[in-house]
JSON list of C-alpha atoms in Angstrom, two decimals:
[
{"chain": "A", "resi": 1, "resn": "UNK", "atom": "CA", "xyz": [-57.66, -25.20, -41.16]},
{"chain": "A", "resi": 2, "resn": "UNK", "atom": "CA", "xyz": [-54.71, -23.13, -39.55]},
{"chain": "A", "resi": 3, "resn": "UNK", "atom": "CA", "xyz": [-54.86, -24.82, -36.51]},
{"chain": "A", "resi": 4, "resn": "UNK", "atom": "CA", "xyz": [-56.73, -22.35, -34.29]},
{"chain": "A", "resi": 5, "resn": "UNK", "atom": "CA", "xyz": [-59.31, -19.50, -34.64]},
{"chain": "A", "resi": 6, "resn": "UNK", "atom": "CA", "xyz": [-60.39, -16.54, -32.41]},
{"chain": "A", "resi": 7, "resn": "UNK", "atom": "CA", "xyz": [-64.10, -16.29, -31.61]},
{"chain": "A", "resi": 8, "resn": "UNK", "atom": "CA", "xyz": [-66.22, -13.71, -30.26]},
{"chain": "A", "resi": 9, "resn": "UNK", "atom": "CA", "xyz": [-65.84, -10.16, -28.91]},
{"chain": "A", "resi": 10, "resn": "UNK", "atom": "CA", "xyz": [-63.04, -11.32, -26.37]},
{"chain": "A", "resi": 11, "resn": "UNK", "atom": "CA", "xyz": [-61.35, -13.34, -29.05]},
{"chain": "A", "resi": 12, "resn": "UNK", "atom": "CA", "xyz": [-61.44, -16.47, -27.33]},
{"chain": "A", "resi": 13, "resn": "UNK", "atom": "CA", "xyz": [-59.07, -19.01, -28.89]},
{"chain": "A", "resi": 14, "resn": "UNK", "atom": "CA", "xyz": [-60.11, -22.39, -29.99]},
{"chain": "A", "resi": 15, "resn": "UNK", "atom": "CA", "xyz": [-57.49, -24.82, -31.40]},
{"chain": "A", "resi": 16, "resn": "UNK", "atom": "CA", "xyz": [-57.06, -28.55, -32.82]},
{"chain": "A", "resi": 17, "resn": "UNK", "atom": "CA", "xyz": [-55.32, -30.99, -30.55]},
{"chain": "A", "resi": 18, "resn": "UNK", "atom": "CA", "xyz": [-51.66, -30.18, -30.40]},
{"chain": "A", "resi": 19, "resn": "UNK", "atom": "CA", "xyz": [-52.55, -26.91, -32.28]},
{"chain": "A", "resi": 20, "resn": "UNK", "atom": "CA", "xyz": [-52.25, -29.14, -35.55]},
{"chain": "A", "resi": 21, "resn": "UNK", "atom": "CA", "xyz": [-52.80, -27.16, -38.85]},
{"chain": "A", "resi": 22, "resn": "UNK", "atom": "CA", "xyz": [-54.50, -29.49, -41.28]},
{"chain": "A", "resi": 23, "resn": "UNK", "atom": "CA", "xyz": [-54.54, -26.84, -44.22]},
{"chain": "A", "resi": 24, "resn": "UNK", "atom": "CA", "xyz": [-57.70, -26.88, -46.70]},
{"chain": "A", "resi": 25, "resn": "UNK", "atom": "CA", "xyz": [-60.21, -29.30, -45.66]},
{"chain": "A", "resi": 26, "resn": "UNK", "atom": "CA", "xyz": [-63.58, -30.17, -46.75]},
{"chain": "A", "resi": 27, "resn": "UNK", "atom": "CA", "xyz": [-66.16, -32.25, -44.72]},
{"chain": "A", "resi": 28, "resn": "UNK", "atom": "CA", "xyz": [-64.72, -35.55, -45.79]},
{"chain": "A", "resi": 29, "resn": "UNK", "atom": "CA", "xyz": [-61.20, -34.34, -44.87]},
{"chain": "A", "resi": 30, "resn": "UNK", "atom": "CA", "xyz": [-62.13, -32.73, -41.60]},
{"chain": "A", "resi": 31, "resn": "UNK", "atom": "CA", "xyz": [-63.87, -35.78, -40.46]},
{"chain": "A", "resi": 32, "resn": "UNK", "atom": "CA", "xyz": [-60.87, -38.03, -41.41]},
{"chain": "A", "resi": 33, "resn": "UNK", "atom": "CA", "xyz": [-58.25, -35.67, -39.70]},
{"chain": "A", "resi": 34, "resn": "UNK", "atom": "CA", "xyz": [-60.32, -34.71, -36.89]},
{"chain": "A", "resi": 35, "resn": "UNK", "atom": "CA", "xyz": [-60.19, -30.99, -37.76]},
{"chain": "A", "resi": 36, "resn": "UNK", "atom": "CA", "xyz": [-61.80, -29.16, -34.76]},
{"chain": "A", "resi": 37, "resn": "UNK", "atom": "CA", "xyz": [-61.15, -25.86, -36.46]},
{"chain": "A", "resi": 38, "resn": "UNK", "atom": "CA", "xyz": [-63.49, -26.91, -39.31]},
{"chain": "A", "resi": 39, "resn": "UNK", "atom": "CA", "xyz": [-66.20, -27.75, -36.94]},
{"chain": "A", "resi": 40, "resn": "UNK", "atom": "CA", "xyz": [-65.49, -24.75, -34.94]},
{"chain": "A", "resi": 41, "resn": "UNK", "atom": "CA", "xyz": [-66.11, -22.34, -38.18]},
{"chain": "A", "resi": 42, "resn": "UNK", "atom": "CA", "xyz": [-69.24, -24.36, -38.84]},
{"chain": "A", "resi": 43, "resn": "UNK", "atom": "CA", "xyz": [-70.50, -23.82, -35.24]},
{"chain": "A", "resi": 44, "resn": "UNK", "atom": "CA", "xyz": [-69.64, -19.89, -35.42]},
{"chain": "A", "resi": 45, "resn": "UNK", "atom": "CA", "xyz": [-71.24, -19.59, -38.97]},
{"chain": "A", "resi": 46, "resn": "UNK", "atom": "CA", "xyz": [-74.39, -21.79, -37.51]},
{"chain": "A", "resi": 47, "resn": "UNK", "atom": "CA", "xyz": [-74.78, -19.52, -34.51]},
{"chain": "A", "resi": 48, "resn": "UNK", "atom": "CA", "xyz": [-75.83, -16.49, -36.85]},
{"chain": "A", "resi": 49, "resn": "UNK", "atom": "CA", "xyz": [-78.61, -18.68, -38.61]},
{"chain": "A", "resi": 50, "resn": "UNK", "atom": "CA", "xyz": [-82.27, -18.88, -37.19]},
{"chain": "A", "resi": 51, "resn": "UNK", "atom": "CA", "xyz": [-83.35, -22.04, -35.48]},
{"chain": "A", "resi": 52, "resn": "UNK", "atom": "CA", "xyz": [-80.08, -23.26, -33.98]},
{"chain": "A", "resi": 53, "resn": "UNK", "atom": "CA", "xyz": [-79.36, -25.86, -36.65]},
{"chain": "A", "resi": 54, "resn": "UNK", "atom": "CA", "xyz": [-76.90, -27.85, -34.97]},
{"chain": "A", "resi": 55, "resn": "UNK", "atom": "CA", "xyz": [-78.93, -28.52, -32.02]},
{"chain": "A", "resi": 56, "resn": "UNK", "atom": "CA", "xyz": [-81.92, -29.33, -34.24]},
{"chain": "A", "resi": 57, "resn": "UNK", "atom": "CA", "xyz": [-80.24, -31.88, -36.21]},
{"chain": "A", "resi": 58, "resn": "UNK", "atom": "CA", "xyz": [-78.48, -33.37, -33.11]},
{"chain": "A", "resi": 59, "resn": "UNK", "atom": "CA", "xyz": [-81.92, -33.88, -31.62]},
{"chain": "A", "resi": 60, "resn": "UNK", "atom": "CA", "xyz": [-83.32, -35.36, -35.02]},
{"chain": "A", "resi": 61, "resn": "UNK", "atom": "CA", "xyz": [-80.31, -37.77, -34.69]},
{"chain": "A", "resi": 62, "resn": "UNK", "atom": "CA", "xyz": [-81.15, -38.91, -31.44]},
{"chain": "A", "resi": 63, "resn": "UNK", "atom": "CA", "xyz": [-79.07, -36.78, -29.10]},
{"chain": "A", "resi": 64, "resn": "UNK", "atom": "CA", "xyz": [-80.27, -34.64, -26.10]},
{"chain": "A", "resi": 65, "resn": "UNK", "atom": "CA", "xyz": [-83.13, -36.96, -25.40]},
{"chain": "A", "resi": 66, "resn": "UNK", "atom": "CA", "xyz": [-83.49, -40.47, -24.36]},
{"chain": "A", "resi": 67, "resn": "UNK", "atom": "CA", "xyz": [-83.37, -43.17, -26.93]},
{"chain": "A", "resi": 68, "resn": "UNK", "atom": "CA", "xyz": [-86.28, -45.17, -25.64]},
{"chain": "A", "resi": 69, "resn": "UNK", "atom": "CA", "xyz": [-84.17, -48.35, -24.97]},
{"chain": "A", "resi": 70, "resn": "UNK", "atom": "CA", "xyz": [-86.05, -50.72, -22.78]},
{"chain": "A", "resi": 71, "resn": "UNK", "atom": "CA", "xyz": [-83.73, -50.13, -19.69]},
{"chain": "A", "resi": 72, "resn": "UNK", "atom": "CA", "xyz": [-83.88, -46.69, -18.49]},
{"chain": "A", "resi": 73, "resn": "UNK", "atom": "CA", "xyz": [-81.23, -43.90, -19.28]},
{"chain": "A", "resi": 74, "resn": "UNK", "atom": "CA", "xyz": [-80.38, -40.26, -18.74]},
{"chain": "A", "resi": 75, "resn": "UNK", "atom": "CA", "xyz": [-81.40, -37.77, -21.61]},
{"chain": "A", "resi": 76, "resn": "UNK", "atom": "CA", "xyz": [-78.24, -35.89, -21.94]},
{"chain": "A", "resi": 77, "resn": "UNK", "atom": "CA", "xyz": [-77.93, -32.28, -23.08]},
{"chain": "A", "resi": 78, "resn": "UNK", "atom": "CA", "xyz": [-77.55, -30.51, -26.28]},
{"chain": "A", "resi": 79, "resn": "UNK", "atom": "CA", "xyz": [-77.42, -27.02, -25.25]},
{"chain": "A", "resi": 80, "resn": "UNK", "atom": "CA", "xyz": [-78.92, -24.01, -26.78]},
{"chain": "A", "resi": 81, "resn": "UNK", "atom": "CA", "xyz": [-80.10, -20.63, -26.11]},
{"chain": "A", "resi": 82, "resn": "UNK", "atom": "CA", "xyz": [-83.20, -21.65, -24.30]},
{"chain": "A", "resi": 83, "resn": "UNK", "atom": "CA", "xyz": [-81.28, -24.03, -22.23]},
{"chain": "A", "resi": 84, "resn": "UNK", "atom": "CA", "xyz": [-78.89, -21.39, -21.19]},
{"chain": "A", "resi": 85, "resn": "UNK", "atom": "CA", "xyz": [-81.71, -19.15, -20.15]},
{"chain": "A", "resi": 86, "resn": "UNK", "atom": "CA", "xyz": [-83.23, -21.94, -18.04]},
{"chain": "A", "resi": 87, "resn": "UNK", "atom": "CA", "xyz": [-79.95, -22.83, -16.25]},
{"chain": "A", "resi": 88, "resn": "UNK", "atom": "CA", "xyz": [-79.43, -18.86, -15.64]},
{"chain": "A", "resi": 89, "resn": "UNK", "atom": "CA", "xyz": [-83.05, -18.96, -14.14]},
{"chain": "A", "resi": 90, "resn": "UNK", "atom": "CA", "xyz": [-82.41, -21.95, -11.88]},
{"chain": "A", "resi": 91, "resn": "UNK", "atom": "CA", "xyz": [-79.11, -20.21, -10.77]},
{"chain": "A", "resi": 92, "resn": "UNK", "atom": "CA", "xyz": [-80.87, -16.76, -10.04]},
{"chain": "A", "resi": 93, "resn": "UNK", "atom": "CA", "xyz": [-83.74, -18.55, -8.06]},
{"chain": "A", "resi": 94, "resn": "UNK", "atom": "CA", "xyz": [-81.09, -20.52, -5.96]},
{"chain": "A", "resi": 95, "resn": "UNK", "atom": "CA", "xyz": [-79.25, -17.40, -5.01]},
{"chain": "A", "resi": 96, "resn": "UNK", "atom": "CA", "xyz": [-82.41, -15.64, -4.15]},
{"chain": "A", "resi": 97, "resn": "UNK", "atom": "CA", "xyz": [-83.43, -18.59, -1.91]},
{"chain": "A", "resi": 98, "resn": "UNK", "atom": "CA", "xyz": [-80.15, -19.40, -0.30]},
{"chain": "A", "resi": 99, "resn": "UNK", "atom": "CA", "xyz": [-78.69, -15.66, -0.24]},
{"chain": "A", "resi": 100, "resn": "UNK", "atom": "CA", "xyz": [-75.63, -17.07, -1.73]},
{"chain": "A", "resi": 101, "resn": "UNK", "atom": "CA", "xyz": [-73.50, -15.20, -4.31]},
{"chain": "A", "resi": 102, "resn": "UNK", "atom": "CA", "xyz": [-73.21, -18.32, -6.37]},
{"chain": "A", "resi": 103, "resn": "UNK", "atom": "CA", "xyz": [-75.03, -21.89, -6.41]},
{"chain": "A", "resi": 104, "resn": "UNK", "atom": "CA", "xyz": [-72.66, -23.17, -9.22]},
{"chain": "A", "resi": 105, "resn": "UNK", "atom": "CA", "xyz": [-75.54, -23.74, -11.70]},
{"chain": "A", "resi": 106, "resn": "UNK", "atom": "CA", "xyz": [-74.80, -21.17, -14.11]},
{"chain": "A", "resi": 107, "resn": "UNK", "atom": "CA", "xyz": [-72.65, -17.95, -14.53]},
{"chain": "A", "resi": 108, "resn": "UNK", "atom": "CA", "xyz": [-75.76, -16.02, -15.62]},
{"chain": "A", "resi": 109, "resn": "UNK", "atom": "CA", "xyz": [-74.24, -15.10, -19.14]},
{"chain": "A", "resi": 110, "resn": "UNK", "atom": "CA", "xyz": [-76.17, -15.30, -22.32]},
{"chain": "A", "resi": 111, "resn": "UNK", "atom": "CA", "xyz": [-75.76, -17.83, -25.15]},
{"chain": "A", "resi": 112, "resn": "UNK", "atom": "CA", "xyz": [-72.72, -16.83, -27.05]},
{"chain": "A", "resi": 113, "resn": "UNK", "atom": "CA", "xyz": [-70.96, -17.89, -30.55]},
{"chain": "A", "resi": 114, "resn": "UNK", "atom": "CA", "xyz": [-68.47, -19.66, -28.25]},
{"chain": "A", "resi": 115, "resn": "UNK", "atom": "CA", "xyz": [-71.17, -21.94, -26.81]},
{"chain": "A", "resi": 116, "resn": "UNK", "atom": "CA", "xyz": [-72.29, -22.63, -30.28]},
{"chain": "A", "resi": 117, "resn": "UNK", "atom": "CA", "xyz": [-68.41, -23.43, -31.50]},
{"chain": "A", "resi": 118, "resn": "UNK", "atom": "CA", "xyz": [-68.33, -25.97, -28.41]},
{"chain": "A", "resi": 119, "resn": "UNK", "atom": "CA", "xyz": [-71.65, -27.54, -29.10]},
{"chain": "A", "resi": 120, "resn": "UNK", "atom": "CA", "xyz": [-70.38, -28.01, -33.00]},
{"chain": "A", "resi": 121, "resn": "UNK", "atom": "CA", "xyz": [-67.54, -30.50, -31.63]},
{"chain": "A", "resi": 122, "resn": "UNK", "atom": "CA", "xyz": [-69.34, -31.96, -28.84]},
{"chain": "A", "resi": 123, "resn": "UNK", "atom": "CA", "xyz": [-67.61, -30.03, -25.99]},
{"chain": "A", "resi": 124, "resn": "UNK", "atom": "CA", "xyz": [-68.74, -27.28, -23.48]},
{"chain": "A", "resi": 125, "resn": "UNK", "atom": "CA", "xyz": [-72.07, -28.34, -21.91]},
{"chain": "A", "resi": 126, "resn": "UNK", "atom": "CA", "xyz": [-72.73, -31.12, -24.42]},
{"chain": "A", "resi": 127, "resn": "UNK", "atom": "CA", "xyz": [-73.69, -34.41, -22.59]},
{"chain": "A", "resi": 128, "resn": "UNK", "atom": "CA", "xyz": [-74.48, -37.79, -24.63]},
{"chain": "A", "resi": 129, "resn": "UNK", "atom": "CA", "xyz": [-74.45, -41.19, -23.70]},
{"chain": "A", "resi": 130, "resn": "UNK", "atom": "CA", "xyz": [-72.38, -43.85, -25.60]},
{"chain": "A", "resi": 131, "resn": "UNK", "atom": "CA", "xyz": [-75.89, -45.31, -26.69]},
{"chain": "A", "resi": 132, "resn": "UNK", "atom": "CA", "xyz": [-77.06, -41.91, -28.09]},
{"chain": "A", "resi": 133, "resn": "UNK", "atom": "CA", "xyz": [-74.03, -41.47, -29.90]},
{"chain": "A", "resi": 134, "resn": "UNK", "atom": "CA", "xyz": [-74.53, -45.06, -31.35]},
{"chain": "A", "resi": 135, "resn": "UNK", "atom": "CA", "xyz": [-78.08, -44.06, -32.33]},
{"chain": "A", "resi": 136, "resn": "UNK", "atom": "CA", "xyz": [-76.93, -41.03, -34.01]},
{"chain": "A", "resi": 137, "resn": "UNK", "atom": "CA", "xyz": [-73.96, -42.60, -36.23]},
{"chain": "A", "resi": 138, "resn": "UNK", "atom": "CA", "xyz": [-76.25, -45.52, -37.02]},
{"chain": "A", "resi": 139, "resn": "UNK", "atom": "CA", "xyz": [-78.86, -42.90, -38.22]},
{"chain": "A", "resi": 140, "resn": "UNK", "atom": "CA", "xyz": [-76.34, -41.73, -40.81]},
{"chain": "A", "resi": 141, "resn": "UNK", "atom": "CA", "xyz": [-75.35, -45.17, -41.78]},
{"chain": "A", "resi": 142, "resn": "UNK", "atom": "CA", "xyz": [-78.79, -46.39, -42.03]},
{"chain": "A", "resi": 143, "resn": "UNK", "atom": "CA", "xyz": [-79.86, -43.42, -44.31]},
{"chain": "A", "resi": 144, "resn": "UNK", "atom": "CA", "xyz": [-81.72, -41.64, -41.75]},
{"chain": "A", "resi": 145, "resn": "UNK", "atom": "CA", "xyz": [-83.41, -44.27, -39.81]},
{"chain": "A", "resi": 146, "resn": "UNK", "atom": "CA", "xyz": [-83.01, -43.34, -36.15]},
{"chain": "A", "resi": 147, "resn": "UNK", "atom": "CA", "xyz": [-83.70, -46.65, -34.29]},
{"chain": "A", "resi": 148, "resn": "UNK", "atom": "CA", "xyz": [-85.02, -47.27, -31.00]},
{"chain": "A", "resi": 149, "resn": "UNK", "atom": "CA", "xyz": [-82.69, -49.66, -29.22]},
{"chain": "A", "resi": 150, "resn": "UNK", "atom": "CA", "xyz": [-83.88, -52.75, -27.16]},
{"chain": "A", "resi": 151, "resn": "UNK", "atom": "CA", "xyz": [-82.48, -55.54, -25.14]},
{"chain": "A", "resi": 152, "resn": "UNK", "atom": "CA", "xyz": [-84.64, -58.40, -26.15]},
{"chain": "A", "resi": 153, "resn": "UNK", "atom": "CA", "xyz": [-88.19, -59.55, -27.44]},
{"chain": "A", "resi": 154, "resn": "UNK", "atom": "CA", "xyz": [-89.47, -61.43, -24.42]},
{"chain": "A", "resi": 155, "resn": "UNK", "atom": "CA", "xyz": [-89.03, -62.39, -20.93]},
{"chain": "A", "resi": 156, "resn": "UNK", "atom": "CA", "xyz": [-89.26, -66.28, -19.70]},
{"chain": "A", "resi": 157, "resn": "UNK", "atom": "CA", "xyz": [-89.12, -67.90, -16.35]},
{"chain": "A", "resi": 158, "resn": "UNK", "atom": "CA", "xyz": [-86.82, -70.56, -15.27]},
{"chain": "A", "resi": 159, "resn": "UNK", "atom": "CA", "xyz": [-89.19, -73.17, -16.97]},
{"chain": "A", "resi": 160, "resn": "UNK", "atom": "CA", "xyz": [-89.19, -71.57, -20.42]},
{"chain": "A", "resi": 161, "resn": "UNK", "atom": "CA", "xyz": [-92.65, -70.01, -19.87]},
{"chain": "A", "resi": 162, "resn": "UNK", "atom": "CA", "xyz": [-93.57, -66.65, -21.37]},
{"chain": "A", "resi": 163, "resn": "UNK", "atom": "CA", "xyz": [-93.69, -64.07, -18.73]},
{"chain": "A", "resi": 164, "resn": "UNK", "atom": "CA", "xyz": [-93.61, -60.89, -20.75]},
{"chain": "A", "resi": 165, "resn": "UNK", "atom": "CA", "xyz": [-93.25, -59.69, -24.32]},
{"chain": "A", "resi": 166, "resn": "UNK", "atom": "CA", "xyz": [-91.15, -56.70, -24.73]},
{"chain": "A", "resi": 167, "resn": "UNK", "atom": "CA", "xyz": [-92.71, -54.09, -26.97]},
{"chain": "A", "resi": 168, "resn": "UNK", "atom": "CA", "xyz": [-90.22, -52.66, -29.41]},
{"chain": "A", "resi": 169, "resn": "UNK", "atom": "CA", "xyz": [-90.11, -48.79, -29.90]},
{"chain": "A", "resi": 170, "resn": "UNK", "atom": "CA", "xyz": [-90.95, -47.12, -33.28]},
{"chain": "A", "resi": 171, "resn": "UNK", "atom": "CA", "xyz": [-88.15, -46.06, -35.13]},
{"chain": "A", "resi": 172, "resn": "UNK", "atom": "CA", "xyz": [-87.95, -42.51, -36.87]},
{"chain": "A", "resi": 173, "resn": "UNK", "atom": "CA", "xyz": [-86.93, -41.42, -40.04]},
{"chain": "A", "resi": 174, "resn": "UNK", "atom": "CA", "xyz": [-85.20, -38.16, -40.80]},
{"chain": "A", "resi": 175, "resn": "UNK", "atom": "CA", "xyz": [-84.41, -36.90, -44.25]},
{"chain": "A", "resi": 176, "resn": "UNK", "atom": "CA", "xyz": [-80.59, -36.68, -45.09]},
{"chain": "A", "resi": 177, "resn": "UNK", "atom": "CA", "xyz": [-79.35, -35.00, -48.22]},
{"chain": "A", "resi": 178, "resn": "UNK", "atom": "CA", "xyz": [-77.72, -37.75, -50.05]},
{"chain": "A", "resi": 179, "resn": "UNK", "atom": "CA", "xyz": [-74.59, -35.94, -50.99]},
{"chain": "A", "resi": 180, "resn": "UNK", "atom": "CA", "xyz": [-74.12, -34.72, -47.44]},
{"chain": "A", "resi": 181, "resn": "UNK", "atom": "CA", "xyz": [-74.70, -38.06, -45.99]},
{"chain": "A", "resi": 182, "resn": "UNK", "atom": "CA", "xyz": [-72.14, -39.67, -48.37]},
{"chain": "A", "resi": 183, "resn": "UNK", "atom": "CA", "xyz": [-69.59, -36.96, -47.57]},
{"chain": "A", "resi": 184, "resn": "UNK", "atom": "CA", "xyz": [-69.84, -38.01, -43.85]},
{"chain": "A", "resi": 185, "resn": "UNK", "atom": "CA", "xyz": [-69.62, -41.68, -44.56]},
{"chain": "A", "resi": 186, "resn": "UNK", "atom": "CA", "xyz": [-66.58, -41.23, -46.73]},
{"chain": "A", "resi": 187, "resn": "UNK", "atom": "CA", "xyz": [-65.08, -39.08, -43.92]},
{"chain": "A", "resi": 188, "resn": "UNK", "atom": "CA", "xyz": [-65.74, -41.47, -41.13]}
]
């Protein structure tokens, strides 16, 4: 971790907070010192792999969609190439309909390595609720159990009579590689 990296054809610069250089880091120490550069490099490398692995794992851990909490919530966004293409199409449709030069929905560029670099550290177009983040972290702590949060088990009226039983959502289980999970736990 030299404090910054340059990415893509335009050599866009990404840096740690304060441009801090953390030197040699592994997953454990990168989490401990919050090395953005480590995760930027992971994002750049992952962008070359099929299947958009960062986005796949984010979704498995509960990000990018609702958690199922019995309250109502927003889904959040874990951007990927398909999401970018969809936003671009909305922009094109809006421009055609309104005859404007820009609708402010998208800039009509393709998915890039820079997008994946930003996604790797939860920046750029990533949107997640605090509850989604809690579900993702708890899945790591609970050895892959992705919980469905809930607020209670039943509703009673003012006399204590049962009005409604609240159905609890089903938890999911994702397989976490034990050594990777332990490295994350150690770093956190």
